[in-house]
C-alpha atoms as a PDB file:
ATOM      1  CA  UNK A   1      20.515 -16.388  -5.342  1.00  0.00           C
ATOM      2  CA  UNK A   2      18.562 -13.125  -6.160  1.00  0.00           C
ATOM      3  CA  UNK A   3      15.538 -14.975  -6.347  1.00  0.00           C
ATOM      4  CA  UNK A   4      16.371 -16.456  -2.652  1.00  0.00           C
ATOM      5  CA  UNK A   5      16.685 -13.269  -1.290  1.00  0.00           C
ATOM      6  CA  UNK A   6      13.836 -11.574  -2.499  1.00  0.00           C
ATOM      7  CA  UNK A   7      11.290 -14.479  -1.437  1.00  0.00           C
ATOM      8  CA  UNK A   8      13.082 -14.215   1.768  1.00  0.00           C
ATOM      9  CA  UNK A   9      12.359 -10.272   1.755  1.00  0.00           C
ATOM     10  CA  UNK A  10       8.753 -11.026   1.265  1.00  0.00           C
ATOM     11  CA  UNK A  11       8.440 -13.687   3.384  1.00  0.00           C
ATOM     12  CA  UNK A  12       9.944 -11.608   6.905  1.00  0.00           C
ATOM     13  CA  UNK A  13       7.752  -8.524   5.343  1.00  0.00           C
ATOM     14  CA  UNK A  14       5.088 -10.686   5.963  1.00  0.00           C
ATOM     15  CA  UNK A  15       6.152 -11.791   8.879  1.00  0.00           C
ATOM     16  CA  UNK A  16       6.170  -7.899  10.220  1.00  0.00           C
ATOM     17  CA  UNK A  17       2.941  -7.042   8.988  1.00  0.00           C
ATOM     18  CA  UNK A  18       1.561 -10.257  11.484  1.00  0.00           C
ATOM     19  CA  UNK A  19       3.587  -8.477  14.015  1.00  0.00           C
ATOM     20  CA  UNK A  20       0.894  -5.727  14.484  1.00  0.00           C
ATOM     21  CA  UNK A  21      -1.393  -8.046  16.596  1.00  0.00           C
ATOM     22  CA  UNK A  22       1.701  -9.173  18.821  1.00  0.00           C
ATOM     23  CA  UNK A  23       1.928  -8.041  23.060  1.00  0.00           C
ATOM     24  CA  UNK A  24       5.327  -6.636  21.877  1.00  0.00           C
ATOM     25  CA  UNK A  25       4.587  -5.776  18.053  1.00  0.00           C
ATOM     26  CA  UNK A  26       7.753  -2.817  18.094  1.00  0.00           C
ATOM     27  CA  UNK A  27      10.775  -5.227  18.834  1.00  0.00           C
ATOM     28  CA  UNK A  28       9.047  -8.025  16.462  1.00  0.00           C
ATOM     29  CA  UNK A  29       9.099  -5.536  13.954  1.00  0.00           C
ATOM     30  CA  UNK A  30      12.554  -4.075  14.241  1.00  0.00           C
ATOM     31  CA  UNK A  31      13.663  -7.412  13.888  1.00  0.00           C
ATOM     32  CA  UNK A  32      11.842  -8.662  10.925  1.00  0.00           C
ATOM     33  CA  UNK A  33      12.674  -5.325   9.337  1.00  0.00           C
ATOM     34  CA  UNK A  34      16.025  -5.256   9.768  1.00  0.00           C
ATOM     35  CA  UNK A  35      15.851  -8.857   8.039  1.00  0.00           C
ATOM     36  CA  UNK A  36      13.663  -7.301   5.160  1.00  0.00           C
ATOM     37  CA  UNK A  37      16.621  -5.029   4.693  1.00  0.00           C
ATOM     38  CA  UNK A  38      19.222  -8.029   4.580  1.00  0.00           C
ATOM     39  CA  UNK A  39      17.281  -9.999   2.311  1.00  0.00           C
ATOM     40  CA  UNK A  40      16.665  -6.755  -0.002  1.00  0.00           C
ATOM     41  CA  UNK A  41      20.156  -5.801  -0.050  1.00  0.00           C
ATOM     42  CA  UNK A  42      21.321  -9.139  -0.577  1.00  0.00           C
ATOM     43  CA  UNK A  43      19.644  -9.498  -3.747  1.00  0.00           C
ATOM     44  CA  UNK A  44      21.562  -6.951  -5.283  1.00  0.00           C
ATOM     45  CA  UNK A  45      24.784  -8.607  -4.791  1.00  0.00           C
ATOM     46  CA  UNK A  46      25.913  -6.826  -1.453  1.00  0.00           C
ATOM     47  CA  UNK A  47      27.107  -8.099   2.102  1.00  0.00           C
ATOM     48  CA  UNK A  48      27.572  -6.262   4.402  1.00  0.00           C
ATOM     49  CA  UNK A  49      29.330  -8.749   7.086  1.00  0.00           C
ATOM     50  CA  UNK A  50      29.456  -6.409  10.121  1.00  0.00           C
ATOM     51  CA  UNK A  51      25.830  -6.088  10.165  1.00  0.00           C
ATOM     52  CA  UNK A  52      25.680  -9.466   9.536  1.00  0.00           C
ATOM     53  CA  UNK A  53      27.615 -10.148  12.440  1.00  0.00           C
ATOM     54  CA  UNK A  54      25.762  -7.324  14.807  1.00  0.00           C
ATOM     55  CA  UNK A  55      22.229  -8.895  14.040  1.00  0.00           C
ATOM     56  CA  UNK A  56      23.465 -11.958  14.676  1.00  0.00           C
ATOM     57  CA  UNK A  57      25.064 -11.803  18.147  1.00  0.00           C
ATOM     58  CA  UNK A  58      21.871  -9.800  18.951  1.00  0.00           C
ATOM     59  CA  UNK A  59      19.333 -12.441  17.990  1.00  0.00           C
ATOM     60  CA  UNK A  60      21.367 -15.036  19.412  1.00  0.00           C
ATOM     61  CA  UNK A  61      21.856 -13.139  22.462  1.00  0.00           C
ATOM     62  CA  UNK A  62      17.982 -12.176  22.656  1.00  0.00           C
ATOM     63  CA  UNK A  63      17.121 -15.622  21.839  1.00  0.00           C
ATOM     64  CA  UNK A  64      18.815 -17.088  24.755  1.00  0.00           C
ATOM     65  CA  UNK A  65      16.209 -15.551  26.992  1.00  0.00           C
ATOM     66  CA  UNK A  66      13.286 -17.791  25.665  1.00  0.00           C
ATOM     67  CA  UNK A  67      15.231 -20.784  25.941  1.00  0.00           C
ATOM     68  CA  UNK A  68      13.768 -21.887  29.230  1.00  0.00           C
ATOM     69  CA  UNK A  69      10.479 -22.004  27.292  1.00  0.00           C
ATOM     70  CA  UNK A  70      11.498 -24.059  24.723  1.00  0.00           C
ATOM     71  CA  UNK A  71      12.659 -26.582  27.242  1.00  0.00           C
ATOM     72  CA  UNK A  72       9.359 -26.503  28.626  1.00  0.00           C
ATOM     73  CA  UNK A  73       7.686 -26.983  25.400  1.00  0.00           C
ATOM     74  CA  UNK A  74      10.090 -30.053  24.494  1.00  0.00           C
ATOM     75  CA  UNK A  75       8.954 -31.410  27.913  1.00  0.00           C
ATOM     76  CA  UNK A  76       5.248 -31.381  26.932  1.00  0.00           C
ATOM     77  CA  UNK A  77       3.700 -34.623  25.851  1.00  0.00           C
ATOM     78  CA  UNK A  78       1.302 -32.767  22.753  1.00  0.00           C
ATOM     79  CA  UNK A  79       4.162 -30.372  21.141  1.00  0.00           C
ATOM     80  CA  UNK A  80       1.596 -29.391  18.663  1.00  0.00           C
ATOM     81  CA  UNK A  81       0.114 -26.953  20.978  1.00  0.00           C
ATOM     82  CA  UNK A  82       2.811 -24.836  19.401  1.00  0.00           C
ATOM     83  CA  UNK A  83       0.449 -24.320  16.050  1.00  0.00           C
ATOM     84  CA  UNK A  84      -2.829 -23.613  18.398  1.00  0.00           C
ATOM     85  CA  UNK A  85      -4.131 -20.239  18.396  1.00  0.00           C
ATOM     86  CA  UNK A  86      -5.809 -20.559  22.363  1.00  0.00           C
ATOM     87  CA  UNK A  87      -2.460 -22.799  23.695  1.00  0.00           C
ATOM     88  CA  UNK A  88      -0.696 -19.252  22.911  1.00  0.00           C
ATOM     89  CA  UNK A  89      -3.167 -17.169  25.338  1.00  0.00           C
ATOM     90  CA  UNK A  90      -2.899 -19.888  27.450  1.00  0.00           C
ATOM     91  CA  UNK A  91       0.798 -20.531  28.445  1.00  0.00           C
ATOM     92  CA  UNK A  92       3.306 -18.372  28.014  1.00  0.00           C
ATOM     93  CA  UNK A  93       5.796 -20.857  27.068  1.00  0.00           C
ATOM     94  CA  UNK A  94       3.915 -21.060  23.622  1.00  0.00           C
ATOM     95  CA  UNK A  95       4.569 -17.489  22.642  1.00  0.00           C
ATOM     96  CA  UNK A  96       8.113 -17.680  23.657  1.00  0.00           C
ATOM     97  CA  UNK A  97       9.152 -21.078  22.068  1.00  0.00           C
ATOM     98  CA  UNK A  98       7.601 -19.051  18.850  1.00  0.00           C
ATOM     99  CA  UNK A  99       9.551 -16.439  19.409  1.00  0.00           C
ATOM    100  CA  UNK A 100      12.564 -18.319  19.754  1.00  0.00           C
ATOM    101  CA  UNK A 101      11.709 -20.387  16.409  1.00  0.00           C
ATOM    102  CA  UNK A 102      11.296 -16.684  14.437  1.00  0.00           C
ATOM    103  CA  UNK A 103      14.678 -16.050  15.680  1.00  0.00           C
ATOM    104  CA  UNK A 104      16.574 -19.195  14.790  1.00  0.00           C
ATOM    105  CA  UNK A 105      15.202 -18.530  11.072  1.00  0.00           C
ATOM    106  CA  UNK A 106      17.048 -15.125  11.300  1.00  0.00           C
ATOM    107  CA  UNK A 107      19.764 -16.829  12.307  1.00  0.00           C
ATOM    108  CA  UNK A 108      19.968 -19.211   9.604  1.00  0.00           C
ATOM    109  CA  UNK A 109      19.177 -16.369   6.936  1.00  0.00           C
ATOM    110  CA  UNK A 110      22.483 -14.264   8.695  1.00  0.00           C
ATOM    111  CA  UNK A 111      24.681 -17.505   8.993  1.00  0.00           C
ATOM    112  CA  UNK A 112      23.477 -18.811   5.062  1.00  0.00           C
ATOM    113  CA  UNK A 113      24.576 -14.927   4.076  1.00  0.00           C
ATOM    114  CA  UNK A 114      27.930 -14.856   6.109  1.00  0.00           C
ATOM    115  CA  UNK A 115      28.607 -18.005   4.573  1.00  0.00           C
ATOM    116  CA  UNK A 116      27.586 -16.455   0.883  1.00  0.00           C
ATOM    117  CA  UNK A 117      30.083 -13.473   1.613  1.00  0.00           C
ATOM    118  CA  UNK A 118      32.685 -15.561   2.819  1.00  0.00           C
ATOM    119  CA  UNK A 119      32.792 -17.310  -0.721  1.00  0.00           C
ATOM    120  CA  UNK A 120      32.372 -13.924  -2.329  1.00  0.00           C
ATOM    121  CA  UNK A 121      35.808 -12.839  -0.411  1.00  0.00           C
ATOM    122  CA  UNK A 122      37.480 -15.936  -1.225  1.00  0.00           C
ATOM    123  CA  UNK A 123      36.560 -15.890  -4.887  1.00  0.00           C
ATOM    124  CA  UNK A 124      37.719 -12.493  -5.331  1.00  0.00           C
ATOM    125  CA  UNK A 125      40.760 -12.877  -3.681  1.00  0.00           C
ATOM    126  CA  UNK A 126      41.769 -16.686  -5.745  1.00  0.00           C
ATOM    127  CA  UNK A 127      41.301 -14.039  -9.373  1.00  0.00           C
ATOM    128  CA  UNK A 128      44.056 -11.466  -7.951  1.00  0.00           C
END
C-alpha cells in the first residue's frame, strides 16, 4: 500500500510539473497538488476522510462541466485525436475531454482511499 501511494505521489507530481505549459496551469496545479498531498499522506498510514470527501465532490462537481466535451469526443469517428498534440490546439473538445480524464483518475485515487479508510475503521472497530 505504501508503495501505491508514493508512485501515485510521483506520478500527479509529474503530472503538475506538465501543468506549467497549460491555458489554465494554476487550477491544474491546485488539483494535482492537493492529490500529491493525498498520495503522500497516505503512505504514512493516514486518512483523512473529510478531505477525501471535499476533493471529491469538488472534482466531481468541476468535472461535470467538461462533460459536454466528452460527448462530443465519443461522437467522433477517430477518438485517437485525444493523444494528438495539434487535435488539442485545434478543438476545444480535446483539451476538455483531457481534462475530464485527469479528473476521473483523481476520482478513482479519492474513492480507492475512502474505500482503504473505510476498512481501516471497520478493522479497528471488529478488535474492540
Amino acid at each position: 500500500m505504501k508503495i501505491f501511494s508514493i508512485i501515485f505521489a510521483i506520478i500527479f507530481l509529474l503530472f503538475c510539473i506538465v501543468q506549467f505549459n497549460d491555458p489554465d496551469p494554476f487550477i491544474w496545479i491546485a488539483i494535482y497538488s492537493s492529490m500529491v498531498v493525498v498520495c503522500a499522506i497516505a503512505a504514512f498510514d493516514y486518512y483523512p476522510r473529510r478531505m477525501y470527501w471535499i476533493l471529491l465532490v469538488l472534482f466531481v462537481a468541476y468535472s461535470t462541466m467538461d462533460i459536454p466535451s466528452v460527448l462530443i469526443w465519443l461522437k467522433q469517428d477517430d477518438r485517437a485525436a485525444l493523444f494528438d498534440e495539434v487535435a488539442k490546439m485545434k478543438y476545444l473538445y480535446i483539451e476538455e475531454t483531457r481534462e475530464f480524464l485527469g479528473l476521473m483518475i483523481c476520482v478513482s485515487v479519492l474513492v480507492f482511499y475512502l474505500v482503504k479508510s473505510r476498512r481501516i475503521v471497520l478493522f479497528e472497530l471488529e478488535k474492540k
